Amino acid sequence: MNKFLLVAAFVGSVFATSASAEALFSASNGTVSGGATGACPLLVSDVRVNLSSNVTGAWRCDTITNSIRIGTCHAAGSRQSLTVQCAITSEDGVTPVTYNGGDDCSGTGPTDTYEIADFRGYTATSIGGSVSPQQLGGACSDTTVVALPVFE
């Protein structure tokens, strides 16, 4: 539920300007400063991000693509195998089309799927409009969450 509230808070506050920033937030450090002089000038005002216990999150404010990208994971996250439907995560006319499954998705149709066999995080972008699981590449940590493909 928190991942959906997080996405709604960011997406609901977006407007265009011209700089770029990236930062890591956690439950104890959850305010993203907005406005012209804030860490994310795409946000009209500060946004308080309330993450559950043991959840790590990262965000990237990219004014070149006019997008906010978010990734989260939980320290006790599931490692069970999961089949995920491929979904477009960016299509803004500037960056190439990317999919939540990266190279595992061909983009040929809505029935394409890929397998996550280990730890996973959840990502969203203000241009993709959906929250989707992605392979985390190890246990949830500051390092693995910022390495999610949504931040490339």
PDB file of C-alpha atoms in Angstrom:
ATOM      1  CA  MET A   1       0.000   0.000   0.000  1.00  0.00           C
ATOM      2  CA  ASN A   2       2.827   2.403   0.849  1.00  0.00           C
ATOM      3  CA  LYS A   3       4.323   2.043  -2.628  1.00  0.00           C
ATOM      4  CA  PHE A   4       1.037   3.215  -4.161  1.00  0.00           C
ATOM      5  CA  LEU A   5       0.767   6.193  -1.776  1.00  0.00           C
ATOM      6  CA  LEU A   6       4.371   7.076  -2.538  1.00  0.00           C
ATOM      7  CA  VAL A   7       3.728   7.113  -6.276  1.00  0.00           C
ATOM      8  CA  ALA A   8       0.558   9.168  -5.847  1.00  0.00           C
ATOM      9  CA  ALA A   9       2.379  11.750  -3.716  1.00  0.00           C
ATOM     10  CA  PHE A  10       5.086  12.274  -6.303  1.00  0.00           C
ATOM     11  CA  VAL A  11       3.008  12.100  -9.463  1.00  0.00           C
ATOM     12  CA  GLY A  12       0.355  14.405  -8.054  1.00  0.00           C
ATOM     13  CA  SER A  13       2.915  17.153  -7.435  1.00  0.00           C
ATOM     14  CA  VAL A  14       4.781  17.287 -10.756  1.00  0.00           C
ATOM     15  CA  PHE A  15       5.482  20.375 -12.914  1.00  0.00           C
ATOM     16  CA  ALA A  16       8.267  21.186 -15.432  1.00  0.00           C
ATOM     17  CA  THR A  17      11.637  22.996 -14.927  1.00  0.00           C
ATOM     18  CA  SER A  18      15.280  22.368 -15.915  1.00  0.00           C
ATOM     19  CA  ALA A  19      17.677  20.562 -13.519  1.00  0.00           C
ATOM     20  CA  SER A  20      18.321  17.000 -12.341  1.00  0.00           C
ATOM     21  CA  ALA A  21      18.815  15.404  -8.918  1.00  0.00           C
ATOM     22  CA  GLU A  22      18.962  11.988  -7.311  1.00  0.00           C
ATOM     23  CA  ALA A  23      18.799  11.056  -3.652  1.00  0.00           C
ATOM     24  CA  LEU A  24      18.124   8.199  -1.303  1.00  0.00           C
ATOM     25  CA  PHE A  25      15.411   8.365   1.322  1.00  0.00           C
ATOM     26  CA  SER A  26      14.483   6.084   4.173  1.00  0.00           C
ATOM     27  CA  ALA A  27      11.828   5.966   6.873  1.00  0.00           C
ATOM     28  CA  SER A  28      13.948   8.259   9.062  1.00  0.00           C
ATOM     29  CA  ASN A  29      14.813  10.641   6.210  1.00  0.00           C
ATOM     30  CA  GLY A  30      11.599  10.909   4.249  1.00  0.00           C
ATOM     31  CA  THR A  31      11.133  14.527   3.141  1.00  0.00           C
ATOM     32  CA  VAL A  32      11.813  15.341  -0.494  1.00  0.00           C
ATOM     33  CA  SER A  33      12.199  19.096  -0.879  1.00  0.00           C
ATOM     34  CA  GLY A  34      10.396  20.660  -3.807  1.00  0.00           C
ATOM     35  CA  GLY A  35      10.126  24.092  -5.309  1.00  0.00           C
ATOM     36  CA  ALA A  36      12.621  25.963  -7.471  1.00  0.00           C
ATOM     37  CA  THR A  37      15.460  25.584  -4.939  1.00  0.00           C
ATOM     38  CA  GLY A  38      14.593  22.111  -3.602  1.00  0.00           C
ATOM     39  CA  ALA A  39      16.195  18.757  -4.321  1.00  0.00           C
ATOM     40  CA  CYS A  40      13.392  18.059  -6.796  1.00  0.00           C
ATOM     41  CA  PRO A  41      12.283  21.184  -8.638  1.00  0.00           C
ATOM     42  CA  LEU A  42       9.569  19.147 -10.401  1.00  0.00           C
ATOM     43  CA  LEU A  43       7.625  19.125  -7.123  1.00  0.00           C
ATOM     44  CA  VAL A  44       5.608  22.232  -6.298  1.00  0.00           C
ATOM     45  CA  SER A  45       6.319  21.809  -2.571  1.00  0.00           C
ATOM     46  CA  ASP A  46       7.958  19.412  -0.150  1.00  0.00           C
ATOM     47  CA  VAL A  47       6.626  15.850  -0.072  1.00  0.00           C
ATOM     48  CA  ARG A  48       6.820  13.723   3.067  1.00  0.00           C
ATOM     49  CA  VAL A  49       7.497  10.089   2.206  1.00  0.00           C
ATOM     50  CA  ASN A  50       6.349   7.705   4.937  1.00  0.00           C
ATOM     51  CA  LEU A  51       7.920   4.300   4.460  1.00  0.00           C
ATOM     52  CA  SER A  52       7.053   1.272   6.558  1.00  0.00           C
ATOM     53  CA  SER A  53       9.591  -0.233   8.916  1.00  0.00           C
ATOM     54  CA  ASN A  54      12.516  -1.952   7.111  1.00  0.00           C
ATOM     55  CA  VAL A  55      11.606  -0.398   3.739  1.00  0.00           C
ATOM     56  CA  THR A  56      14.337   1.369   1.754  1.00  0.00           C
ATOM     57  CA  GLY A  57      13.487   3.726  -1.059  1.00  0.00           C
ATOM     58  CA  ALA A  58      15.220   5.834  -3.663  1.00  0.00           C
ATOM     59  CA  TRP A  59      13.990   8.533  -6.001  1.00  0.00           C
ATOM     60  CA  ARG A  60      15.354  10.378  -8.981  1.00  0.00           C
ATOM     61  CA  CYS A  61      14.073  13.725 -10.135  1.00  0.00           C
ATOM     62  CA  ASP A  62      14.993  14.165 -13.810  1.00  0.00           C
ATOM     63  CA  THR A  63      13.997  17.452 -15.352  1.00  0.00           C
ATOM     64  CA  ILE A  64      15.519  16.516 -18.708  1.00  0.00           C
ATOM     65  CA  THR A  65      12.758  13.925 -19.179  1.00  0.00           C
ATOM     66  CA  ASN A  66      10.352  15.745 -16.824  1.00  0.00           C
ATOM     67  CA  SER A  67       9.999  12.584 -14.737  1.00  0.00           C
ATOM     68  CA  ILE A  68      10.233  11.318 -11.200  1.00  0.00           C
ATOM     69  CA  ARG A  69      11.406   7.744 -10.761  1.00  0.00           C
ATOM     70  CA  ILE A  70      10.874   5.773  -7.560  1.00  0.00           C
ATOM     71  CA  GLY A  71      12.119   2.414  -6.302  1.00  0.00           C
ATOM     72  CA  THR A  72      11.483   0.629  -3.001  1.00  0.00           C
ATOM     73  CA  CYS A  73      12.281  -2.692  -1.375  1.00  0.00           C
ATOM     74  CA  HIS A  74      11.727  -4.421   1.971  1.00  0.00           C
ATOM     75  CA  ALA A  75      14.460  -6.022   4.083  1.00  0.00           C
ATOM     76  CA  ALA A  76      12.390  -9.214   4.449  1.00  0.00           C
ATOM     77  CA  GLY A  77      11.222  -9.142   0.835  1.00  0.00           C
ATOM     78  CA  SER A  78       9.960 -12.245  -0.887  1.00  0.00           C
ATOM     79  CA  ARG A  79      12.372 -14.492  -2.769  1.00  0.00           C
ATOM     80  CA  GLN A  80       9.706 -16.743  -4.257  1.00  0.00           C
ATOM     81  CA  SER A  81       9.664 -17.019  -8.024  1.00  0.00           C
ATOM     82  CA  LEU A  82       7.197 -14.633  -9.670  1.00  0.00           C
ATOM     83  CA  THR A  83       5.963 -14.361 -13.259  1.00  0.00           C
ATOM     84  CA  VAL A  84       5.415 -10.708 -14.171  1.00  0.00           C
ATOM     85  CA  GLN A  85       3.649  -9.197 -17.170  1.00  0.00           C
ATOM     86  CA  CYS A  86       5.850  -6.872 -19.228  1.00  0.00           C
ATOM     87  CA  ALA A  87       4.867  -3.207 -19.000  1.00  0.00           C
ATOM     88  CA  ILE A  88       6.295  -0.031 -20.511  1.00  0.00           C
ATOM     89  CA  THR A  89       8.014   2.039 -17.828  1.00  0.00           C
ATOM     90  CA  SER A  90       8.995   5.057 -19.933  1.00  0.00           C
ATOM     91  CA  GLU A  91       7.769   6.594 -23.119  1.00  0.00           C
ATOM     92  CA  ASP A  92       8.291  10.332 -23.098  1.00  0.00           C
ATOM     93  CA  GLY A  93       9.553  11.098 -26.593  1.00  0.00           C
ATOM     94  CA  VAL A  94      13.083  11.692 -25.291  1.00  0.00           C
ATOM     95  CA  THR A  95      14.304   8.430 -23.762  1.00  0.00           C
ATOM     96  CA  PRO A  96      13.945   5.043 -25.472  1.00  0.00           C
ATOM     97  CA  VAL A  97      10.993   2.880 -24.515  1.00  0.00           C
ATOM     98  CA  THR A  98      11.948   0.673 -21.569  1.00  0.00           C
ATOM     99  CA  TYR A  99      10.125  -2.197 -19.934  1.00  0.00           C
ATOM    100  CA  ASN A 100       9.918  -3.338 -16.323  1.00  0.00           C
ATOM    101  CA  GLY A 101      11.618  -6.589 -17.353  1.00  0.00           C
ATOM    102  CA  GLY A 102      14.444  -4.903 -19.287  1.00  0.00           C
ATOM    103  CA  ASP A 103      15.903  -7.206 -21.922  1.00  0.00           C
ATOM    104  CA  ASP A 104      13.551 -10.011 -20.839  1.00  0.00           C
ATOM    105  CA  CYS A 105      10.634  -8.120 -22.442  1.00  0.00           C
ATOM    106  CA  SER A 106      10.418  -7.852 -26.195  1.00  0.00           C
ATOM    107  CA  GLY A 107       7.515  -5.401 -26.221  1.00  0.00           C
ATOM    108  CA  THR A 108       5.577  -7.418 -28.774  1.00  0.00           C
ATOM    109  CA  GLY A 109       2.360  -7.494 -26.808  1.00  0.00           C
ATOM    110  CA  PRO A 110       0.593  -7.384 -23.462  1.00  0.00           C
ATOM    111  CA  THR A 111       0.962 -11.130 -22.976  1.00  0.00           C
ATOM    112  CA  ASP A 112       4.785 -10.998 -22.732  1.00  0.00           C
ATOM    113  CA  THR A 113       6.073 -12.067 -19.319  1.00  0.00           C
ATOM    114  CA  TYR A 114       9.364 -12.510 -17.506  1.00  0.00           C
ATOM    115  CA  GLU A 115      10.421 -14.364 -14.384  1.00  0.00           C
ATOM    116  CA  ILE A 116      11.822 -12.837 -11.183  1.00  0.00           C
ATOM    117  CA  ALA A 117      13.578 -15.694  -9.408  1.00  0.00           C
ATOM    118  CA  ASP A 118      15.033 -13.906  -6.362  1.00  0.00           C
ATOM    119  CA  PHE A 119      14.689 -10.684  -4.351  1.00  0.00           C
ATOM    120  CA  ARG A 120      12.564  -7.990  -5.940  1.00  0.00           C
ATOM    121  CA  GLY A 121      11.919  -4.288  -5.556  1.00  0.00           C
ATOM    122  CA  TYR A 122       9.026  -2.190  -6.796  1.00  0.00           C
ATOM    123  CA  THR A 123       9.392   0.749  -9.142  1.00  0.00           C
ATOM    124  CA  ALA A 124       7.296   3.447 -10.744  1.00  0.00           C
ATOM    125  CA  THR A 125       7.799   6.515 -12.886  1.00  0.00           C
ATOM    126  CA  SER A 126       5.632   9.524 -13.444  1.00  0.00           C
ATOM    127  CA  ILE A 127       5.772   8.792 -17.197  1.00  0.00           C
ATOM    128  CA  GLY A 128       5.034   5.061 -16.981  1.00  0.00           C
ATOM    129  CA  GLY A 129       2.086   5.327 -14.687  1.00  0.00           C
ATOM    130  CA  SER A 130       2.324   1.843 -13.176  1.00  0.00           C
ATOM    131  CA  VAL A 131       3.996   0.192 -10.201  1.00  0.00           C
ATOM    132  CA  SER A 132       5.864  -2.934 -11.195  1.00  0.00           C
ATOM    133  CA  PRO A 133       8.176  -5.468  -9.555  1.00  0.00           C
ATOM    134  CA  GLN A 134      11.756  -5.745 -10.802  1.00  0.00           C
ATOM    135  CA  GLN A 135      14.645  -8.096 -10.054  1.00  0.00           C
ATOM    136  CA  LEU A 136      16.585  -6.515  -7.167  1.00  0.00           C
ATOM    137  CA  GLY A 137      19.920  -8.270  -7.632  1.00  0.00           C
ATOM    138  CA  GLY A 138      20.402  -9.122  -3.950  1.00  0.00           C
ATOM    139  CA  ALA A 139      18.901  -8.448  -0.561  1.00  0.00           C
ATOM    140  CA  CYS A 140      17.250  -5.054  -0.066  1.00  0.00           C
ATOM    141  CA  SER A 141      19.789  -2.335   0.733  1.00  0.00           C
ATOM    142  CA  ASP A 142      20.665   1.223  -0.230  1.00  0.00           C
ATOM    143  CA  THR A 143      22.987  -0.208  -2.886  1.00  0.00           C
ATOM    144  CA  THR A 144      20.526  -2.624  -4.499  1.00  0.00           C
ATOM    145  CA  VAL A 145      17.590  -0.199  -4.571  1.00  0.00           C
ATOM    146  CA  VAL A 146      19.557   2.547  -6.363  1.00  0.00           C
ATOM    147  CA  ALA A 147      20.797  -0.052  -8.879  1.00  0.00           C
ATOM    148  CA  LEU A 148      17.249  -0.840 -10.067  1.00  0.00           C
ATOM    149  CA  PRO A 149      16.868  -0.339 -13.839  1.00  0.00           C
ATOM    150  CA  VAL A 150      14.415   2.532 -13.311  1.00  0.00           C
ATOM    151  CA  PHE A 151      17.381   4.722 -12.250  1.00  0.00           C
ATOM    152  CA  GLU A 152      19.505   4.055 -15.358  1.00  0.00           C
TER     153      GLU A 152
END
